[in-house]
Coordinates of C-alpha atoms and ligand atoms in Angstrom, one line a residue:
M12 CA -5.9 9.0 -9.8
G13 CA -4.6 9.3 -13.4
S14 CA -0.9 9.3 -12.5
D15 CA 1.2 6.4 -11.2
P16 CA 0.1 6.1 -7.6
R17 CA 3.5 4.7 -6.5
G18 CA 5.5 5.9 -3.7
R19 CA 8.8 7.6 -4.5
L20 CA 12.0 7.0 -2.6
I21 CA 14.5 9.8 -3.1
V22 CA 18.0 9.1 -2.0
D23 CA 20.2 12.1 -1.5
L24 CA 23.7 11.1 -2.8
G25 CA 25.0 14.5 -1.9
A26 CA 24.0 14.0 1.8
I27 CA 25.7 10.5 1.8
V28 CA 28.9 12.0 0.3
A29 CA 28.7 14.9 2.8
N30 CA 28.4 12.4 5.6
W31 CA 31.4 10.5 4.3
W32 CA 33.5 13.7 4.2
D33 CA 32.4 14.5 7.8
L34 CA 33.6 11.1 8.9
C35 CA 36.8 11.5 6.9
A36 CA 37.5 14.8 8.7
R37 CA 36.9 13.1 12.1
H38 CA 39.1 10.1 11.3
A39 CA 42.1 11.8 9.5
P40 CA 44.8 10.8 8.9
G41 CA 43.1 7.3 8.8
K42 CA 41.1 6.4 5.8
V43 CA 37.3 5.9 5.7
A44 CA 35.8 3.0 3.8
G45 CA 32.2 2.8 2.6
V46 CA 30.2 -0.1 4.0
V47 CA 27.6 -0.9 1.3
K48 CA 26.4 -4.4 2.3
A49 CA 22.8 -5.3 2.0
D50 CA 22.5 -3.2 -1.1
G51 CA 23.8 -0.1 0.6
Y52 CA 21.6 -0.6 3.7
G53 CA 18.6 -0.9 1.3
L54 CA 19.3 2.3 -0.5
G55 CA 21.2 1.1 -3.6
A56 CA 24.8 0.0 -3.3
A57 CA 25.9 0.8 -6.9
P58 CA 24.8 4.5 -7.1
I59 CA 26.0 5.1 -3.6
A60 CA 29.4 3.5 -4.2
L61 CA 29.8 5.3 -7.5
A62 CA 29.2 8.6 -5.7
L63 CA 31.5 7.8 -2.9
H64 CA 34.2 6.6 -5.3
A65 CA 33.9 9.8 -7.3
A66 CA 34.4 11.7 -4.0
G67 CA 37.6 9.7 -3.3
C68 CA 36.5 6.7 -1.4
T69 CA 38.7 3.7 -2.4
H70 CA 37.6 0.9 0.0
F71 CA 34.2 -0.7 0.1
F72 CA 32.8 -3.5 2.3
V73 CA 30.0 -5.9 1.4
A74 CA 28.7 -8.9 3.2
H75 CA 28.2 -11.5 0.4
L76 CA 30.2 -12.6 -2.6
H77 CA 27.4 -11.8 -5.0
E78 CA 27.2 -8.3 -3.6
G79 CA 30.9 -7.9 -4.3
M80 CA 30.6 -9.2 -7.8
A81 CA 27.7 -6.7 -8.6
L82 CA 29.7 -3.9 -7.0
R83 CA 32.8 -4.7 -9.1
A84 CA 30.7 -4.6 -12.2
A85 CA 29.4 -1.2 -11.2
L86 CA 32.7 0.3 -10.1
G87 CA 35.2 -1.2 -12.5
P88 CA 38.7 -2.1 -11.5
G89 CA 40.6 -0.1 -8.9
P90 CA 38.8 0.2 -5.5
M91 CA 39.2 -2.5 -2.9
I92 CA 36.0 -4.4 -2.4
A93 CA 36.2 -6.6 0.7
V94 CA 33.7 -9.4 1.4
L95 CA 33.0 -9.6 5.1
N96 CA 31.5 -13.1 5.0
G97 CA 34.3 -14.4 2.9
F98 CA 34.2 -16.6 -0.2
R99 CA 36.0 -19.7 -1.6
P100 CA 39.1 -19.1 -3.8
G101 CA 38.1 -18.7 -7.4
D102 CA 34.5 -17.9 -6.7
D103 CA 35.1 -14.3 -7.4
E104 CA 36.4 -15.2 -10.9
D105 CA 38.4 -12.3 -12.1
A106 CA 36.5 -9.6 -10.1
G107 CA 39.5 -9.2 -7.8
L108 CA 37.5 -9.1 -4.6
T109 CA 39.3 -9.1 -1.2
P110 CA 38.3 -12.0 1.0
V111 CA 37.9 -11.4 4.7
L112 CA 39.5 -14.4 6.4
N113 CA 37.3 -15.5 9.3
T114 CA 38.6 -19.0 10.1
P115 CA 41.8 -21.1 10.0
G116 CA 40.2 -22.8 7.0
D117 CA 40.0 -19.5 5.2
I118 CA 43.6 -18.8 5.9
S119 CA 44.8 -22.0 4.3
A120 CA 42.3 -21.8 1.4
H121 CA 43.5 -18.3 0.5
A122 CA 47.2 -18.8 1.2
G123 CA 49.3 -16.2 -0.6
R124 CA 46.4 -14.1 -1.6
R125 CA 45.9 -10.5 -0.6
A126 CA 43.2 -10.5 2.1
I127 CA 41.9 -9.0 5.3
L128 CA 42.3 -11.0 8.5
H129 CA 39.4 -10.8 11.0
L130 CA 40.3 -11.1 14.6
D131 CA 37.3 -11.6 16.9
T132 CA 37.6 -9.6 20.1
G133 CA 34.2 -10.0 21.7
M134 CA 31.5 -10.6 19.1
A135 CA 31.7 -14.4 19.1
R136 CA 30.5 -14.2 15.5
L137 CA 33.0 -14.2 12.7
G138 CA 36.8 -14.0 12.9
L139 CA 39.5 -16.0 14.6
D140 CA 38.8 -16.6 18.3
A141 CA 41.4 -16.1 21.1
R142 CA 42.6 -19.7 20.8
E143 CA 43.0 -19.5 17.0
Q144 CA 44.8 -16.2 17.4
A145 CA 47.2 -17.8 19.9
T146 CA 47.9 -20.6 17.4
L147 CA 48.7 -18.1 14.7
A148 CA 50.9 -16.1 17.1
A149 CA 52.9 -19.2 17.8
D150 CA 53.3 -20.2 14.1
P151 CA 55.5 -17.8 12.1
A152 CA 55.4 -20.1 9.1
L153 CA 51.7 -19.9 9.0
R154 CA 51.8 -16.2 9.3
A155 CA 54.2 -16.0 6.5
T156 CA 51.5 -17.5 4.2
L157 CA 49.4 -14.4 4.7
D158 CA 49.5 -11.4 2.5
L159 CA 47.4 -9.0 4.6
A160 CA 46.0 -5.7 3.4
Y161 CA 44.5 -5.2 6.8
V162 CA 43.8 -6.8 10.1
M163 CA 40.4 -6.0 11.4
T164 CA 38.0 -6.4 14.3
H165 CA 34.5 -5.3 14.9
L166 CA 33.1 -3.5 18.0
A167 CA 30.1 -4.9 19.7
C168 CA 29.0 -1.9 21.8
A169 CA 30.4 1.2 20.1
D170 CA 27.0 3.0 20.2
E171 CA 27.3 2.9 24.0
A172 CA 30.4 5.1 24.6
E173 CA 30.7 4.2 28.3
H174 CA 30.4 0.4 27.7
P175 CA 33.5 -1.4 29.1
M176 CA 33.5 -3.7 26.0
N177 CA 34.9 -0.9 24.0
A178 CA 38.2 -0.6 25.9
A179 CA 38.4 -4.3 26.3
Q180 CA 38.0 -4.9 22.6
L181 CA 40.5 -2.2 21.8
D182 CA 43.0 -3.8 24.2
R183 CA 42.5 -7.3 22.8
F184 CA 42.8 -6.0 19.2
T185 CA 46.0 -4.0 19.9
Q186 CA 47.6 -7.1 21.5
A187 CA 46.5 -9.5 18.8
A188 CA 47.4 -7.2 15.9
A189 CA 50.9 -6.8 17.3
M190 CA 51.8 -10.2 15.7
F191 CA 51.5 -8.4 12.3
P192 CA 53.9 -5.5 12.6
G193 CA 53.4 -3.0 9.8
V194 CA 50.1 -4.4 8.7
P195 CA 47.4 -1.6 8.6
R196 CA 44.5 -2.0 11.0
S197 CA 40.8 -1.5 10.5
L198 CA 38.7 -1.0 13.6
A199 CA 35.8 1.5 13.9
N200 CA 32.3 1.2 12.5
S201 CA 30.2 4.4 12.5
S202 CA 29.8 4.7 16.3
G203 CA 33.4 3.6 16.8
L204 CA 34.5 6.8 14.9
F205 CA 33.1 8.8 17.8
L206 CA 34.8 6.9 20.6
G207 CA 37.9 9.0 20.6
A208 CA 41.4 9.0 19.2
G209 CA 42.2 5.6 20.7
F210 CA 39.7 4.0 18.3
A211 CA 41.3 5.6 15.2
S212 CA 42.9 3.1 12.8
D213 CA 44.2 3.0 9.3
L214 CA 40.7 2.3 7.9
A215 CA 37.4 2.9 9.5
R216 CA 34.3 1.0 8.3
P217 CA 31.2 3.2 8.7
G218 CA 27.9 2.1 7.3
C219 CA 24.9 3.5 9.1
A220 CA 26.2 7.0 9.7
L221 CA 26.7 7.4 5.9
Y222 CA 23.0 6.8 5.6
G223 CA 22.0 9.3 8.3
I224 CA 21.5 6.8 11.1
H225 CA 22.5 8.3 14.5
P226 CA 25.9 7.0 15.5
T227 CA 26.0 8.6 19.0
P228 CA 22.6 8.0 20.6
G229 CA 22.0 10.5 23.5
A230 CA 23.7 13.4 21.7
P231 CA 22.4 15.4 18.7
N232 CA 22.7 13.4 15.5
P233 CA 25.7 14.9 13.6
M234 CA 24.8 13.2 10.3
R235 CA 22.6 14.5 7.5
Q236 CA 19.4 12.8 6.7
V237 CA 19.6 10.9 3.4
I238 CA 16.2 9.6 2.4
R239 CA 12.7 10.9 1.7
L240 CA 9.9 8.4 1.1
E241 CA 6.9 10.2 -0.4
I242 CA 3.6 8.4 -0.8
P243 CA 0.5 9.6 -2.7
V244 CA -2.9 9.9 -1.1
L245 CA -5.3 7.6 -3.0
Q246 CA -8.5 8.7 -1.3
V247 CA -9.8 10.9 1.5
R248 CA -13.0 9.9 3.2
E249 CA -15.1 11.5 5.9
I250 CA -16.3 9.3 8.7
A251 CA -18.7 10.0 11.6
A252 CA -17.7 10.0 15.3
G253 CA -17.5 6.4 16.6
E254 CA -16.7 4.8 13.2
P255 CA -13.8 2.3 13.0
V256 CA -10.8 2.4 10.6
G257 CA -8.9 -0.6 9.2
Y258 CA -8.3 -4.2 10.1
G259 CA -9.4 -5.3 13.5
A260 CA -11.4 -2.0 13.9
S261 CA -8.5 -1.1 16.2
W262 CA -9.1 2.7 16.0
H263 CA -12.4 4.6 16.3
A264 CA -12.9 8.2 15.4
A265 CA -13.5 10.3 18.5
R266 CA -15.0 13.1 16.4
P267 CA -16.2 13.5 12.8
S268 CA -12.9 12.8 10.9
R269 CA -11.2 12.9 7.6
I270 CA -9.1 9.8 6.8
A271 CA -6.5 9.8 4.1
T272 CA -5.4 6.4 2.6
I273 CA -1.9 6.3 1.2
A274 CA -0.4 3.7 -1.2
A275 CA 2.2 1.9 1.0
G276 CA 2.1 -0.7 3.7
Y277 CA 4.1 -3.4 5.4
A278 CA 4.8 -5.1 2.1
D279 CA 6.8 -2.0 1.3
G280 CA 8.8 -2.3 4.5
Y281 CA 6.8 0.1 6.6
L282 CA 6.6 -2.1 9.7
R283 CA 3.1 -3.2 10.9
S284 CA 4.3 -2.7 14.4
L285 CA 4.2 1.0 13.8
S286 CA 0.4 0.9 13.7
G287 CA -0.9 3.6 16.0
R288 CA 2.6 4.6 17.1
A289 CA 3.9 6.8 14.4
S290 CA 3.2 9.9 12.3
A291 CA 4.0 10.9 8.8
D292 CA 4.9 14.4 7.7
H293 CA 3.3 16.9 5.4
G294 CA 4.6 20.4 5.2
G295 CA 6.9 19.9 8.1
R296 CA 4.0 19.0 10.5
P297 CA 3.1 15.5 11.8
V298 CA 0.2 13.6 10.3
P299 CA -0.8 10.7 12.7
L300 CA -1.3 7.2 11.6
V301 CA -4.6 5.7 12.6
G302 CA -5.7 2.0 12.5
R303 CA -3.5 -0.9 11.4
V304 CA -0.8 -0.6 8.8
S305 CA -2.0 -3.1 6.1
M306 CA -0.1 -4.7 3.3
D307 CA -0.5 -2.0 0.7
L308 CA -2.3 0.8 2.5
I309 CA -1.9 3.1 5.5
T310 CA -4.5 5.4 7.0
L311 CA -3.9 8.8 8.4
D312 CA -6.0 11.2 10.4
V313 CA -6.1 14.4 8.3
T314 CA -9.1 16.0 10.0
D315 CA -7.2 19.2 10.9
R316 CA -5.4 19.2 7.5
P317 CA -7.9 20.3 4.9
E318 CA -5.0 21.0 2.4
I319 CA -4.3 17.2 2.3
T320 CA -6.4 15.9 -0.6
E321 CA -6.3 13.1 -3.1
G322 CA -3.0 13.2 -5.0
A323 CA -1.1 14.9 -2.3
F324 CA 2.2 13.3 -1.3
I325 CA 2.8 12.5 2.3
T326 CA 6.4 12.0 3.6
L327 CA 6.2 8.6 5.3
I328 CA 9.9 8.2 6.2
G329 CA 12.6 10.8 6.3
G330 CA 10.5 13.8 7.3
A331 CA 9.8 15.7 10.5
G332 CA 9.1 13.3 13.3
C333 CA 9.6 10.2 11.1
T334 CA 13.3 9.8 10.5
P335 CA 14.4 6.2 10.3
D336 CA 15.7 6.5 13.9
E337 CA 12.4 8.0 15.2
L338 CA 10.3 5.3 13.5
A339 CA 12.7 2.6 14.9
A340 CA 12.3 4.0 18.4
A341 CA 8.5 4.0 18.1
C342 CA 8.4 0.3 17.4
G343 CA 11.4 -1.1 19.2
T344 CA 13.9 -1.6 16.5
I345 CA 16.9 0.2 15.1
G346 CA 17.2 2.6 12.2
Y347 CA 19.2 0.0 10.3
E348 CA 16.2 -2.2 10.1
I349 CA 13.9 0.5 8.9
L350 CA 16.4 1.2 6.0
T351 CA 17.1 -2.4 5.1
S352 CA 13.4 -3.2 5.1
L353 CA 12.5 -0.5 2.5
G354 CA 10.6 -2.3 -0.2
A355 CA 11.0 -2.8 -3.9
R356 CA 7.7 -1.1 -5.1
Y357 CA 8.8 2.5 -4.8
A358 CA 10.0 4.5 -7.7
R359 CA 13.6 5.1 -6.6
S360 CA 15.6 8.2 -7.6
Y361 CA 18.9 9.6 -6.7
T362 CA 19.7 13.3 -6.3
P363 CA 23.3 13.7 -7.6
A364 CA 26.2 14.4 -5.3
Ligands
PLP3 C1 28.1 -3.7 9.2 C2 29.5 -3.7 9.6 C3 30.1 -2.4 9.7 C4 29.4 -1.1 9.6 O1 28.7 -0.9 10.8 P1 27.8 0.4 11.1 O2 27.4 0.3 12.5 O3 26.7 0.4 10.1 O4 28.7 1.6 10.9 C5 31.5 -2.4 9.9 N1 32.2 -3.6 10.1 C6 31.6 -4.8 10.0 C7 32.4 -6.0 10.2 C8 30.2 -4.9 9.8 O5 29.6 -6.1 9.7

């Protein structure tokens, strides 16, 4: 092939912004932040946040300090950038990031500084636990050292609407947050936005739904798809019935077959565990994977697809039958992991909002 045989990852910023608007309409009058941790779930935090900010989004969440610093450089002053994992005072230099306070130590370290207080209500991960919350409730002087933009909690089971954890966490949060009258509250993630009016708050924090991941498993996905990963065919070869394909000779042709080899593999985040379990898409019709996914190459059965020749582009992720959620289901993970695994070797482009 003469041209650059790299895959191309096309991120539809218009679809992300449309998904954000959709969530805003569901959550009104509460605001909707953009969660852009892990480089915008692997899709590019800066271009995504710029597009959301241009659409009116004024609150962003990242996980790490360095993600917040990079995002501030991209966005400039103005929008709130909250760091879920917290950071030490001064470490954000003059970037004006908003720390999320997760421990009593965070509370004293950031005394007097505008922050978000995280109350754990059932994750046993970050945030003040029930005992620490009781201590704070009994100590008005300690509470007076806080300057809170929000109190927040995080739902553990929001993607299972019937799960009793949802109501239990809402109840615990409502009780704990009552020690901060007048302080705005932040509750729902993507799936939490679909749990009903009781889960509305001043600021929802969706991530995955912005990126097209299904927030309400079991019902039709209300979100627009956001990515298309297109991979060029490097070679097409004809093999006889009975011949094997790929490492481990794990697949043998049942008939004379045409095998297309495309330029992506598990080093590009296409999980090896998808071997033999998934299909790609060409022209809206599935093209089955055969053999093992290798580091840089994937083989497809194109016996019935004479139009697929060297140089054709195959949609590996984000086409018919191969959305991130569908691929995740095929190999026992979640769409989030498909997105955040997307590799660095693709030529990335963004269709403007
Ligand atoms: C990741 C995260 C979110 C976003 O969750 P989604 O399920 O992707 O919508 C919200 N809040 C916290 C605390 C998170 O860690």
